[in-house]
mmCIF file of N, CA, C and O in Angstrom:
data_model
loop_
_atom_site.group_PDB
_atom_site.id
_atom_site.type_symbol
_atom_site.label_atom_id
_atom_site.label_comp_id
_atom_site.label_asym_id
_atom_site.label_seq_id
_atom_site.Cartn_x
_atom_site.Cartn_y
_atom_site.Cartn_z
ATOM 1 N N UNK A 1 0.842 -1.164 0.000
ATOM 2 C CA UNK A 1 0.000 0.000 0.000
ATOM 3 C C UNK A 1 0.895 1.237 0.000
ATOM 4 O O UNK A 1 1.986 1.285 0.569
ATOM 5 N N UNK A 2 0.452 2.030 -0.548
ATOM 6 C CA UNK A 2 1.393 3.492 -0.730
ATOM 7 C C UNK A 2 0.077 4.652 -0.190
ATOM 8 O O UNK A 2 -1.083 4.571 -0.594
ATOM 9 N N UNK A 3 0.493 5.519 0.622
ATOM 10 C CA UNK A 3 0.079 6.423 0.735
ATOM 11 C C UNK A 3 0.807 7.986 0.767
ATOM 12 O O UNK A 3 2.018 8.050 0.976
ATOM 13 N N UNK A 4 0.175 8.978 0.594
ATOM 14 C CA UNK A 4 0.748 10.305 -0.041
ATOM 15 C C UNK A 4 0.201 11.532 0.898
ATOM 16 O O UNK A 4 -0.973 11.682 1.236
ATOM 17 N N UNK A 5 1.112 12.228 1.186
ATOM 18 C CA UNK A 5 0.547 13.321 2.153
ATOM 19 C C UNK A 5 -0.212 12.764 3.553
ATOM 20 O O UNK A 5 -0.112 11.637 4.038
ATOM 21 N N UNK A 6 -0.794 13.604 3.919
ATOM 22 C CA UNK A 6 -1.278 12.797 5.059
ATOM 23 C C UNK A 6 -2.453 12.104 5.492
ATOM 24 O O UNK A 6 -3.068 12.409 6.514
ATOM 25 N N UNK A 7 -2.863 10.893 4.487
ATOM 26 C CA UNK A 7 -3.690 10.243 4.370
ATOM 27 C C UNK A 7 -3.050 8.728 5.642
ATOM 28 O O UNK A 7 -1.963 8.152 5.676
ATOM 29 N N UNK A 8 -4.013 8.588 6.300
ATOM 30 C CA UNK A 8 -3.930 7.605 7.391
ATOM 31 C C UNK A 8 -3.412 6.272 7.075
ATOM 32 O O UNK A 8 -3.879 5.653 6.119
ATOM 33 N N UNK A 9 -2.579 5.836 7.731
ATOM 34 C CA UNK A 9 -2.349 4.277 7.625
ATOM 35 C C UNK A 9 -3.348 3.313 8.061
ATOM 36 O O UNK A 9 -4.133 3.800 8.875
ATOM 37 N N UNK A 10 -3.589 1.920 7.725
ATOM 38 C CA UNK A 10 -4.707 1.320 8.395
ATOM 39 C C UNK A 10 -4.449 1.122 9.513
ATOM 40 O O UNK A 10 -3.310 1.166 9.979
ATOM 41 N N UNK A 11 -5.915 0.763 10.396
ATOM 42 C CA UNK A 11 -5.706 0.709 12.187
ATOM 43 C C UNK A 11 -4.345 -0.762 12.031
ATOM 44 O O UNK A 11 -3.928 -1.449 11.098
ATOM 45 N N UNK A 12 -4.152 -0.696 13.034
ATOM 46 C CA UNK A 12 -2.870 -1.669 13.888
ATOM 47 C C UNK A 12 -1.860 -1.545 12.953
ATOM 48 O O UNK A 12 -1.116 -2.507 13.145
ATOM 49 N N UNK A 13 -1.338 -0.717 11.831
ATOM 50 C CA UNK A 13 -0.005 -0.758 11.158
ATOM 51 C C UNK A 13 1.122 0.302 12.516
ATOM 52 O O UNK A 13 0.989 1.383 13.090
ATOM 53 N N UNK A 14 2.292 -0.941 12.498
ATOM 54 C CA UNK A 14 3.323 -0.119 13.053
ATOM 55 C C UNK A 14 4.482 0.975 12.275
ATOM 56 O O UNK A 14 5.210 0.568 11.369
ATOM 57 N N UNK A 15 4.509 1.875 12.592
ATOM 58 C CA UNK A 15 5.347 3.319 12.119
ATOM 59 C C UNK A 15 6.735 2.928 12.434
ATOM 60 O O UNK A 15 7.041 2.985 13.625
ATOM 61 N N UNK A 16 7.608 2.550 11.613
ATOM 62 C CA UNK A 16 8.940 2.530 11.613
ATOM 63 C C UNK A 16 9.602 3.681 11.468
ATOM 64 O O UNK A 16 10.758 3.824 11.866
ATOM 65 N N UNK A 17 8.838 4.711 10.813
ATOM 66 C CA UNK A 17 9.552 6.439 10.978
ATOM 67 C C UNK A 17 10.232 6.366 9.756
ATOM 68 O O UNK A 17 10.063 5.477 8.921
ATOM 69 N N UNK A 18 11.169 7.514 9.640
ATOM 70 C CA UNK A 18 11.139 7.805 8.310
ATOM 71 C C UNK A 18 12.533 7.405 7.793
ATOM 72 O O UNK A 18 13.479 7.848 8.444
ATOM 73 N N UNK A 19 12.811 6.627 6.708
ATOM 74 C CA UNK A 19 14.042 6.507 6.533
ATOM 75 C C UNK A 19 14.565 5.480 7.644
ATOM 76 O O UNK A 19 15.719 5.683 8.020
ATOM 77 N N UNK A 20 13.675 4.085 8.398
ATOM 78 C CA UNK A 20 15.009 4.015 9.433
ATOM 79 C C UNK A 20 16.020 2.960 9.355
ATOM 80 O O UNK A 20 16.265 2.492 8.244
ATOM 81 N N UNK A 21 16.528 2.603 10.197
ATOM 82 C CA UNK A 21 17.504 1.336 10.134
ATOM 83 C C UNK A 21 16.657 -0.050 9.244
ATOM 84 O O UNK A 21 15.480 -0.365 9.416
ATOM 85 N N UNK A 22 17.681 -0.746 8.247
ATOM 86 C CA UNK A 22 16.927 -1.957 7.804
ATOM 87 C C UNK A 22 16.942 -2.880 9.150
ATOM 88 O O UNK A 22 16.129 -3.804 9.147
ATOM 89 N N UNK A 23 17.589 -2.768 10.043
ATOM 90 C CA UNK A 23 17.844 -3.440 11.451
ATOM 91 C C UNK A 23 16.400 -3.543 12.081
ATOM 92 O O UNK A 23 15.736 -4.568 12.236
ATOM 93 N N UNK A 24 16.045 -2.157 12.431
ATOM 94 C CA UNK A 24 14.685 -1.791 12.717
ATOM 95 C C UNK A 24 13.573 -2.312 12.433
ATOM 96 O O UNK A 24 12.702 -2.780 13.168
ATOM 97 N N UNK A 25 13.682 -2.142 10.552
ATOM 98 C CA UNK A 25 12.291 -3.260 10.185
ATOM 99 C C UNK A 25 12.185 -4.237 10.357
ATOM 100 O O UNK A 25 11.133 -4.826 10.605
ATOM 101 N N UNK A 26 13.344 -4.718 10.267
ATOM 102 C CA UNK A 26 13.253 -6.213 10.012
ATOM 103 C C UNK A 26 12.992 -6.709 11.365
ATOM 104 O O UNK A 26 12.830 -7.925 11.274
ATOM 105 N N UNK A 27 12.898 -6.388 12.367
ATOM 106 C CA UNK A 27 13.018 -6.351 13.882
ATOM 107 C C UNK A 27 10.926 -6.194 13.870
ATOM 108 O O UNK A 27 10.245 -7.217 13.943
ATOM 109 N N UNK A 28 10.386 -5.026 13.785
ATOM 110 C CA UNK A 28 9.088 -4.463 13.731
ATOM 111 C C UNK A 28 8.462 -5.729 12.552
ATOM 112 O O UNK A 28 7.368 -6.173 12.899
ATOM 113 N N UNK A 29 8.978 -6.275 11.361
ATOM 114 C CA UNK A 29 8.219 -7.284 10.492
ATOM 115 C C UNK A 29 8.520 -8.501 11.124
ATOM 116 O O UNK A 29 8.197 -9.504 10.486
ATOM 117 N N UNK A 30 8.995 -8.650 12.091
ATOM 118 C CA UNK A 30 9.018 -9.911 12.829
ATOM 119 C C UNK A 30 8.222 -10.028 14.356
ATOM 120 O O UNK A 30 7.827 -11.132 14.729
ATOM 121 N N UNK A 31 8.101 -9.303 14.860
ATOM 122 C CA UNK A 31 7.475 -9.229 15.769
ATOM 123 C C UNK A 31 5.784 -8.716 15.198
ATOM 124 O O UNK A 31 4.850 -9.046 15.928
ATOM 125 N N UNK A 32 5.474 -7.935 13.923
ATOM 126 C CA UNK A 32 4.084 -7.715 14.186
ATOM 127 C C UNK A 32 3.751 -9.042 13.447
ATOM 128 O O UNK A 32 2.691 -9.540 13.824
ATOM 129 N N UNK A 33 4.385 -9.694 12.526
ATOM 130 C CA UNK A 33 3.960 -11.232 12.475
ATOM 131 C C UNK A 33 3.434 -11.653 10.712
ATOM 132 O O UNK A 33 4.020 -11.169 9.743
ATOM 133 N N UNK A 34 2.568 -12.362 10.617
ATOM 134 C CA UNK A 34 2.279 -12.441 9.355
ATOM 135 C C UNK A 34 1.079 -11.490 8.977
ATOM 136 O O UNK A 34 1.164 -10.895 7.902
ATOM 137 N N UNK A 35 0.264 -11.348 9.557
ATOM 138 C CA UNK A 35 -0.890 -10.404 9.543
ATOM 139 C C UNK A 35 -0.907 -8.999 9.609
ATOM 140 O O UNK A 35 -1.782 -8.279 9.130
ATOM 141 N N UNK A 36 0.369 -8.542 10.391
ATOM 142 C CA UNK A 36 0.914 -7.453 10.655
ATOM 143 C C UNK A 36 1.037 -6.240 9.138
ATOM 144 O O UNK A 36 1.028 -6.483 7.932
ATOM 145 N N UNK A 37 1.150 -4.845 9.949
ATOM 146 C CA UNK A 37 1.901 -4.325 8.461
ATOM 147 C C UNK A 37 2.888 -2.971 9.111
ATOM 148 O O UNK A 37 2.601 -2.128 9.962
ATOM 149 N N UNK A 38 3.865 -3.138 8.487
ATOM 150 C CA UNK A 38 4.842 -2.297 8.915
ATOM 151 C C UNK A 38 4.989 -0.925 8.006
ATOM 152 O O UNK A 38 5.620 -1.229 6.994
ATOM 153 N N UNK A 39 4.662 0.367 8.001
ATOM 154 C CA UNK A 39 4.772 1.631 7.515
ATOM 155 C C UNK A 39 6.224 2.347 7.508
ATOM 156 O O UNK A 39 6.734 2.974 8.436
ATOM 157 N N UNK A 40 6.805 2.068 6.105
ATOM 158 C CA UNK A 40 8.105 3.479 6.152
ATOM 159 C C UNK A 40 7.656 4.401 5.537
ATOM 160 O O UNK A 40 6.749 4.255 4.717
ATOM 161 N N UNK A 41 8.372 5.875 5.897
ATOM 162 C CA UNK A 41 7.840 6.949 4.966
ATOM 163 C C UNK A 41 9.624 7.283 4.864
ATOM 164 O O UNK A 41 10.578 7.323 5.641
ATOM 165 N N UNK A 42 9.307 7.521 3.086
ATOM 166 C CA UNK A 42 10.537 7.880 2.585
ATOM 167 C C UNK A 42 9.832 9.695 2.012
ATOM 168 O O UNK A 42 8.725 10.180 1.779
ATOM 169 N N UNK A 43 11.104 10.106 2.007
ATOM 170 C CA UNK A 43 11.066 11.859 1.384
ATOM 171 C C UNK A 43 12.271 12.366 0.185
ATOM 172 O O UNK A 43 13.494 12.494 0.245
ATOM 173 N N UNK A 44 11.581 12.507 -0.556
ATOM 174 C CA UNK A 44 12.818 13.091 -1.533
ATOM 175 C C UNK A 44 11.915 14.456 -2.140
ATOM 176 O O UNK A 44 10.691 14.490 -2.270
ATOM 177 N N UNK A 45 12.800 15.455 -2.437
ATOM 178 C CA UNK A 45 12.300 16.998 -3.202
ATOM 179 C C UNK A 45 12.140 16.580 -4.564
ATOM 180 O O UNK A 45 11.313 17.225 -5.208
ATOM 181 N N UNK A 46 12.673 15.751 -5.087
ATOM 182 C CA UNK A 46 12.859 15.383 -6.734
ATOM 183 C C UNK A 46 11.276 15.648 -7.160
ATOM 184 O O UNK A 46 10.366 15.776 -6.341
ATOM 185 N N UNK A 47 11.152 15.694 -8.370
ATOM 186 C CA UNK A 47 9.997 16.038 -9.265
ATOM 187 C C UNK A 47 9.948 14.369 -9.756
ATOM 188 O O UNK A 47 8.981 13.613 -9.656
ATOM 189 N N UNK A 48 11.074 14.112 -10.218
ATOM 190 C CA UNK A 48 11.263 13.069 -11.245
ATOM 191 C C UNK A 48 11.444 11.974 -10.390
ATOM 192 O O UNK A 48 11.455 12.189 -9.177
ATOM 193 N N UNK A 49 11.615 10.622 -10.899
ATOM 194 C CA UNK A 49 11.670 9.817 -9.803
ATOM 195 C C UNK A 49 12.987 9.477 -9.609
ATOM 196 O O UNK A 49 13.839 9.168 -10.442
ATOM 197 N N UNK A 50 13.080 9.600 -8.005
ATOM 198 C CA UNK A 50 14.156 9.392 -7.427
ATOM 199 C C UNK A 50 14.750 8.116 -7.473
ATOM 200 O O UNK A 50 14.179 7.084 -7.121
ATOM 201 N N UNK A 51 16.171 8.206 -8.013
ATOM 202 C CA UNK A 51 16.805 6.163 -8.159
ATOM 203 C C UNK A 51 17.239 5.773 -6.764
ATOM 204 O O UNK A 51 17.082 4.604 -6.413
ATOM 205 N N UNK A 52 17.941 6.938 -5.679
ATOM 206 C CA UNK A 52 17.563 6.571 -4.155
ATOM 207 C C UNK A 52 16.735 5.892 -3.612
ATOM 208 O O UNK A 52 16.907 4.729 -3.248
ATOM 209 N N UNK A 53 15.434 6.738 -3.458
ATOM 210 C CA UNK A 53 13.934 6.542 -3.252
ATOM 211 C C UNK A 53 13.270 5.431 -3.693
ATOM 212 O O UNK A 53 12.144 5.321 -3.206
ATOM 213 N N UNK A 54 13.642 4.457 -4.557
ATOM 214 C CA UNK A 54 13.252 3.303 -5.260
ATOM 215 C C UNK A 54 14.414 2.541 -4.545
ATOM 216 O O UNK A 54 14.121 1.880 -3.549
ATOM 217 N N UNK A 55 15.564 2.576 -4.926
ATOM 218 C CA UNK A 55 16.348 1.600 -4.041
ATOM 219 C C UNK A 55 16.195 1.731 -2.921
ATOM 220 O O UNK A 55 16.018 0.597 -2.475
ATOM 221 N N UNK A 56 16.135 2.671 -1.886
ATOM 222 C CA UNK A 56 15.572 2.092 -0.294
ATOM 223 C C UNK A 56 14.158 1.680 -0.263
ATOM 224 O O UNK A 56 13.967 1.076 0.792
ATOM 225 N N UNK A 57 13.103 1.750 -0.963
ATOM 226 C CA UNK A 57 11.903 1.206 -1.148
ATOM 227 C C UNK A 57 11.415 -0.378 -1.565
ATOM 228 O O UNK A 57 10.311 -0.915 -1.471
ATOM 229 N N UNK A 58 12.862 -0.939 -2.121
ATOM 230 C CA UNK A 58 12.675 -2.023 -2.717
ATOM 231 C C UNK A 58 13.572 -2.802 -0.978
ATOM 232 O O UNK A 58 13.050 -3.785 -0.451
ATOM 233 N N UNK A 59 14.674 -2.255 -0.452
ATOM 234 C CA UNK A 59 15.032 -2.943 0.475
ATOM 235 C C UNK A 59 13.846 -2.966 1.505
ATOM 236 O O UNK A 59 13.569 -3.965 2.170
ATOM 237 N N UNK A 60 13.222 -1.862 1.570
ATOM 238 C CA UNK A 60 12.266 -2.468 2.588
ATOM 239 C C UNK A 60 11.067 -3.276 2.071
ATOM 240 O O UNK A 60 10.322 -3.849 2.866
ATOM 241 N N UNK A 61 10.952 -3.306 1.271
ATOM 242 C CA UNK A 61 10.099 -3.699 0.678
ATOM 243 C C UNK A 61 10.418 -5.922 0.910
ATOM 244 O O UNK A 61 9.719 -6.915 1.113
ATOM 245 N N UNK A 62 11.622 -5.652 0.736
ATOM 246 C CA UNK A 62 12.105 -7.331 0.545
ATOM 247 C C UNK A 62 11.971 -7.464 2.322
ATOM 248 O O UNK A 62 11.102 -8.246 2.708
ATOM 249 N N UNK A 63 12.591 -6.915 3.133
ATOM 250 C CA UNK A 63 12.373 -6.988 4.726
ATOM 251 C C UNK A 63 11.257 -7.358 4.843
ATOM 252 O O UNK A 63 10.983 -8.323 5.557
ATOM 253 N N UNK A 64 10.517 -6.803 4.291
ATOM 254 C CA UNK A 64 8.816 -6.920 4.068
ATOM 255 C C UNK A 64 7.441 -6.030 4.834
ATOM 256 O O UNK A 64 6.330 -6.509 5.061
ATOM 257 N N UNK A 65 7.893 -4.641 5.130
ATOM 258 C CA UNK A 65 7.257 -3.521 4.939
ATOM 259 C C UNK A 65 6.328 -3.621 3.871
ATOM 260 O O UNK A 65 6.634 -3.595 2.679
ATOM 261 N N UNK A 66 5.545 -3.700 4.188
ATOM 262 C CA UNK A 66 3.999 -3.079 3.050
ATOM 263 C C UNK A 66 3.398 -2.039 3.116
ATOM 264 O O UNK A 66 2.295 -2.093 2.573
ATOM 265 N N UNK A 67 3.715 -0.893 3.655
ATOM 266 C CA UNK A 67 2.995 0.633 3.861
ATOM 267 C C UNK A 67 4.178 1.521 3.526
ATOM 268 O O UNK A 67 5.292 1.429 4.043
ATOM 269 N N UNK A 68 3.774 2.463 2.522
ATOM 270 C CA UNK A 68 5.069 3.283 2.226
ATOM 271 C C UNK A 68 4.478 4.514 2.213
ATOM 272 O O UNK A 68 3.478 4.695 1.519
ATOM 273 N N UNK A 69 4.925 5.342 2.845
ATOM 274 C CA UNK A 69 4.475 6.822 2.833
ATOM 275 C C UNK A 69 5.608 7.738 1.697
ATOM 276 O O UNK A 69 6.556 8.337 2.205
ATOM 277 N N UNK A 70 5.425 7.768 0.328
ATOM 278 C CA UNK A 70 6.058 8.701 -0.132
ATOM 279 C C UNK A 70 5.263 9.976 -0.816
ATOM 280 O O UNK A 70 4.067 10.228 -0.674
ATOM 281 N N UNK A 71 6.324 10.789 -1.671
ATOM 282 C CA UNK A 71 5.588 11.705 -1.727
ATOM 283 C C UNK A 71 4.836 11.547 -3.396
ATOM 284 O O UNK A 71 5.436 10.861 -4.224
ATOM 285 N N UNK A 72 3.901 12.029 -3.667
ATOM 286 C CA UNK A 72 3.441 11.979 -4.891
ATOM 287 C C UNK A 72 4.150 12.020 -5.805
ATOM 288 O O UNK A 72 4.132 10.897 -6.308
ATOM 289 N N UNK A 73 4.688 12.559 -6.260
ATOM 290 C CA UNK A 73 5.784 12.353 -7.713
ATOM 291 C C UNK A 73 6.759 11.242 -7.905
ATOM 292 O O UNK A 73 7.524 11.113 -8.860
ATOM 293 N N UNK A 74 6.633 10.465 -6.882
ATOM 294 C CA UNK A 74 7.827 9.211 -6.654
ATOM 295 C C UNK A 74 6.322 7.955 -6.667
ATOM 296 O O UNK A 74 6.505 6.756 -6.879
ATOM 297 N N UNK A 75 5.225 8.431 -6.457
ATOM 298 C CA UNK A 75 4.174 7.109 -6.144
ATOM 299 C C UNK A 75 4.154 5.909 -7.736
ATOM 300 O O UNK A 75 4.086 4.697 -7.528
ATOM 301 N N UNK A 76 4.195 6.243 -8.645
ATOM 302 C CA UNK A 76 3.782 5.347 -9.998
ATOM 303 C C UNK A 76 5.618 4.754 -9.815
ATOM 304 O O UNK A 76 5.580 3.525 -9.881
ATOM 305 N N UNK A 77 6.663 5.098 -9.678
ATOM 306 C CA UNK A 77 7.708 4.528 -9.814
ATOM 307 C C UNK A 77 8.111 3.560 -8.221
ATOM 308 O O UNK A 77 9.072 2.815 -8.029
ATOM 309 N N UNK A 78 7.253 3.838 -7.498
ATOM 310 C CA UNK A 78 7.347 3.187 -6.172
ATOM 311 C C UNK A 78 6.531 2.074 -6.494
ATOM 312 O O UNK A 78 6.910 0.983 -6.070
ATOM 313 N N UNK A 79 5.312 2.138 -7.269
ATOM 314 C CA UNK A 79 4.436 1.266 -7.358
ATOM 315 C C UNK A 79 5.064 -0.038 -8.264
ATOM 316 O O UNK A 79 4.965 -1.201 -7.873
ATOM 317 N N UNK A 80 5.653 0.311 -9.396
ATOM 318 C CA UNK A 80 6.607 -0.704 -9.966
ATOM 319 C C UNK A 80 7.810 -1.218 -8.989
ATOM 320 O O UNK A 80 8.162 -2.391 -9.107
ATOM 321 N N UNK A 81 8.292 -0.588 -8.266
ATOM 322 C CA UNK A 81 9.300 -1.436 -7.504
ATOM 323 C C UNK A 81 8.742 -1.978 -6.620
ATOM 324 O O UNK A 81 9.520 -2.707 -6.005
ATOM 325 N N UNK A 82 7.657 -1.985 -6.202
ATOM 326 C CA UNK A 82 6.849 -2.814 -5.432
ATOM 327 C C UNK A 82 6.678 -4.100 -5.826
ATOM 328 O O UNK A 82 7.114 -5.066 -5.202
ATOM 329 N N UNK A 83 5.833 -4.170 -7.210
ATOM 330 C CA UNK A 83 5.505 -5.005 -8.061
ATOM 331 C C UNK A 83 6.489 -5.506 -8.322
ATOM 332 O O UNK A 83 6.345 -6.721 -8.464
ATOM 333 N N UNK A 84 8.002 -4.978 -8.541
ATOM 334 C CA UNK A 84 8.892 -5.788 -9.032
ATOM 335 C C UNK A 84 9.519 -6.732 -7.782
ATOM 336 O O UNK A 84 9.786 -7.927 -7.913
ATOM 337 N N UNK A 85 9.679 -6.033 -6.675
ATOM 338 C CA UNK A 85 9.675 -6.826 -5.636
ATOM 339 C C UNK A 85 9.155 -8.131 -5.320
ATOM 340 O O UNK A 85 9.884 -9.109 -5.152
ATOM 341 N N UNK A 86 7.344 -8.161 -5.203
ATOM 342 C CA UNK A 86 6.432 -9.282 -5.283
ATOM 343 C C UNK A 86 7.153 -9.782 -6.016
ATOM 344 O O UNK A 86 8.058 -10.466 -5.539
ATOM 345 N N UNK A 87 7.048 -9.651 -7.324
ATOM 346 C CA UNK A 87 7.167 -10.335 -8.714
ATOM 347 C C UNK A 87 8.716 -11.472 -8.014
ATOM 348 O O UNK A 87 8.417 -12.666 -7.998
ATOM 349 N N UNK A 88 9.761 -11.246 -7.648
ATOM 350 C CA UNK A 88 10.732 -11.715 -7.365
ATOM 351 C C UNK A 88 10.419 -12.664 -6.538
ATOM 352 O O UNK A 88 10.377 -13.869 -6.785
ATOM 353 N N UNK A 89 10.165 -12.050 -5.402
ATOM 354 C CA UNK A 89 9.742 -13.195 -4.046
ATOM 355 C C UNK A 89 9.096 -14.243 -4.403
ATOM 356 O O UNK A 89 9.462 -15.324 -3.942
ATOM 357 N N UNK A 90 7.999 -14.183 -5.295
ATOM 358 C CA UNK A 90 7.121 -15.178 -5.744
ATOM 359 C C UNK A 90 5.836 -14.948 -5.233
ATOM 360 O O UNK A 90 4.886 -15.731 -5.212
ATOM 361 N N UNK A 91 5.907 -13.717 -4.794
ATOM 362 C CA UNK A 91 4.314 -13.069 -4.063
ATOM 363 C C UNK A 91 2.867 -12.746 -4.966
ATOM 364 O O UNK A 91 1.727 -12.564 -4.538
ATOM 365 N N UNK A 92 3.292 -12.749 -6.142
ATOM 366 C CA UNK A 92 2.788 -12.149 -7.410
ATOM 367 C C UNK A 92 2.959 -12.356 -8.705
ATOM 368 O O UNK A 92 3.818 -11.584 -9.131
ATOM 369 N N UNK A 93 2.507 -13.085 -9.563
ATOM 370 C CA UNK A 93 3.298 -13.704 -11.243
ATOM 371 C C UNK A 93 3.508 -11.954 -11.926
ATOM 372 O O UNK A 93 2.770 -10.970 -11.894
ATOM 373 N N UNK A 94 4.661 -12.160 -12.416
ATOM 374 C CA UNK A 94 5.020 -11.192 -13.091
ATOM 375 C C UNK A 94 4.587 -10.208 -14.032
ATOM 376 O O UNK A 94 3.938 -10.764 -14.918
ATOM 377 N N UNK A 95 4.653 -9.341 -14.153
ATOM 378 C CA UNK A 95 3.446 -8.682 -15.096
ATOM 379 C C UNK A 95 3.540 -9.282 -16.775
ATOM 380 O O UNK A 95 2.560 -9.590 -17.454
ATOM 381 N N UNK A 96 4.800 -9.338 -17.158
ATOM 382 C CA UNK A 96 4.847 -9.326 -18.551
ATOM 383 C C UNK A 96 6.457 -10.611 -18.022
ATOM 384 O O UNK A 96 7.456 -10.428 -17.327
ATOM 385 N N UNK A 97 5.874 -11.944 -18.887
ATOM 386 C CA UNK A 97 7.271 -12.936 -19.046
ATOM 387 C C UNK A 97 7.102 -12.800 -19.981
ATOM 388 O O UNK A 97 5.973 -12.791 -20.471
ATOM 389 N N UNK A 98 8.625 -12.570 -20.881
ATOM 390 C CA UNK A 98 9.477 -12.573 -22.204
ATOM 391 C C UNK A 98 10.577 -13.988 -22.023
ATOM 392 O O UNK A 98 11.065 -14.231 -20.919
ATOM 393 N N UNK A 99 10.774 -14.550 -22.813
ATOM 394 C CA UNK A 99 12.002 -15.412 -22.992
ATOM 395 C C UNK A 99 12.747 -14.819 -24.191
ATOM 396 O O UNK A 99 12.324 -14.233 -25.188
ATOM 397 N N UNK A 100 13.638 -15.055 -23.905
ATOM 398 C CA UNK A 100 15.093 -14.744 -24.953
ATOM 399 C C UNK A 100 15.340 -15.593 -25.986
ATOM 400 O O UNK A 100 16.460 -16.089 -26.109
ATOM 401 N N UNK A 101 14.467 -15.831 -26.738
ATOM 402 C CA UNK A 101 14.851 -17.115 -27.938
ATOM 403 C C UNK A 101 15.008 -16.235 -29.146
ATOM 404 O O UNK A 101 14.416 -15.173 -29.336
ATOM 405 N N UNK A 102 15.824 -16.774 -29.884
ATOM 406 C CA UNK A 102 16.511 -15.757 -30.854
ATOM 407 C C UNK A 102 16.186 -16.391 -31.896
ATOM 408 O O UNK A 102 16.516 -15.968 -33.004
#
């Protein structure tokens, strides 16, 4: 789930704060459990999408954080590294399989 500005997280998600230790989450996605959902909020000024902002989004994302607070102009490129995330783990079939046959 991605949320933008200050639109509410769902009831019982825990707030890992902004930017924090991967130590942290992974600590908060183990203790709130399988049912659980853990919230990071990332911040970048960029207009365009940030290649930062996607790479710390995808690490938490693999920890396994599911609530991301970013800011609107980063949301459609957060949403693919999400997806690409699932897609890896095996959480989700991939959007588009290509094979390489020549």
């Amino acid at each position: 789930m991605i949320l933008t500005g200050a639109e509410r997280a769902p009831e019982g998600t825990v707030d890992a704060g902004t930017a924090p230790p991967a130590a942290r989450v992974s600590e908060l996605v183990e203790r709130a459990g399988p049912s659980g959902a853990v919230l990071v909020a990332l911040e970048s000024d960029a207009a365009e999408p940030d290649p930062g902002l996607m790479a710390a989004a995808s690490v938490y994302a693999w920890l396994g954080a599911s609530v991301f607070r970013v800011p609107a102009p980063q949301v459609d490129g957060v949403r693919q590294v999400l997806d690409m995330v699932a897609a890896i783990r095996g959480t989700r079939p991939p959007a588009v399989a290509r094979r390489g046959l020549a």
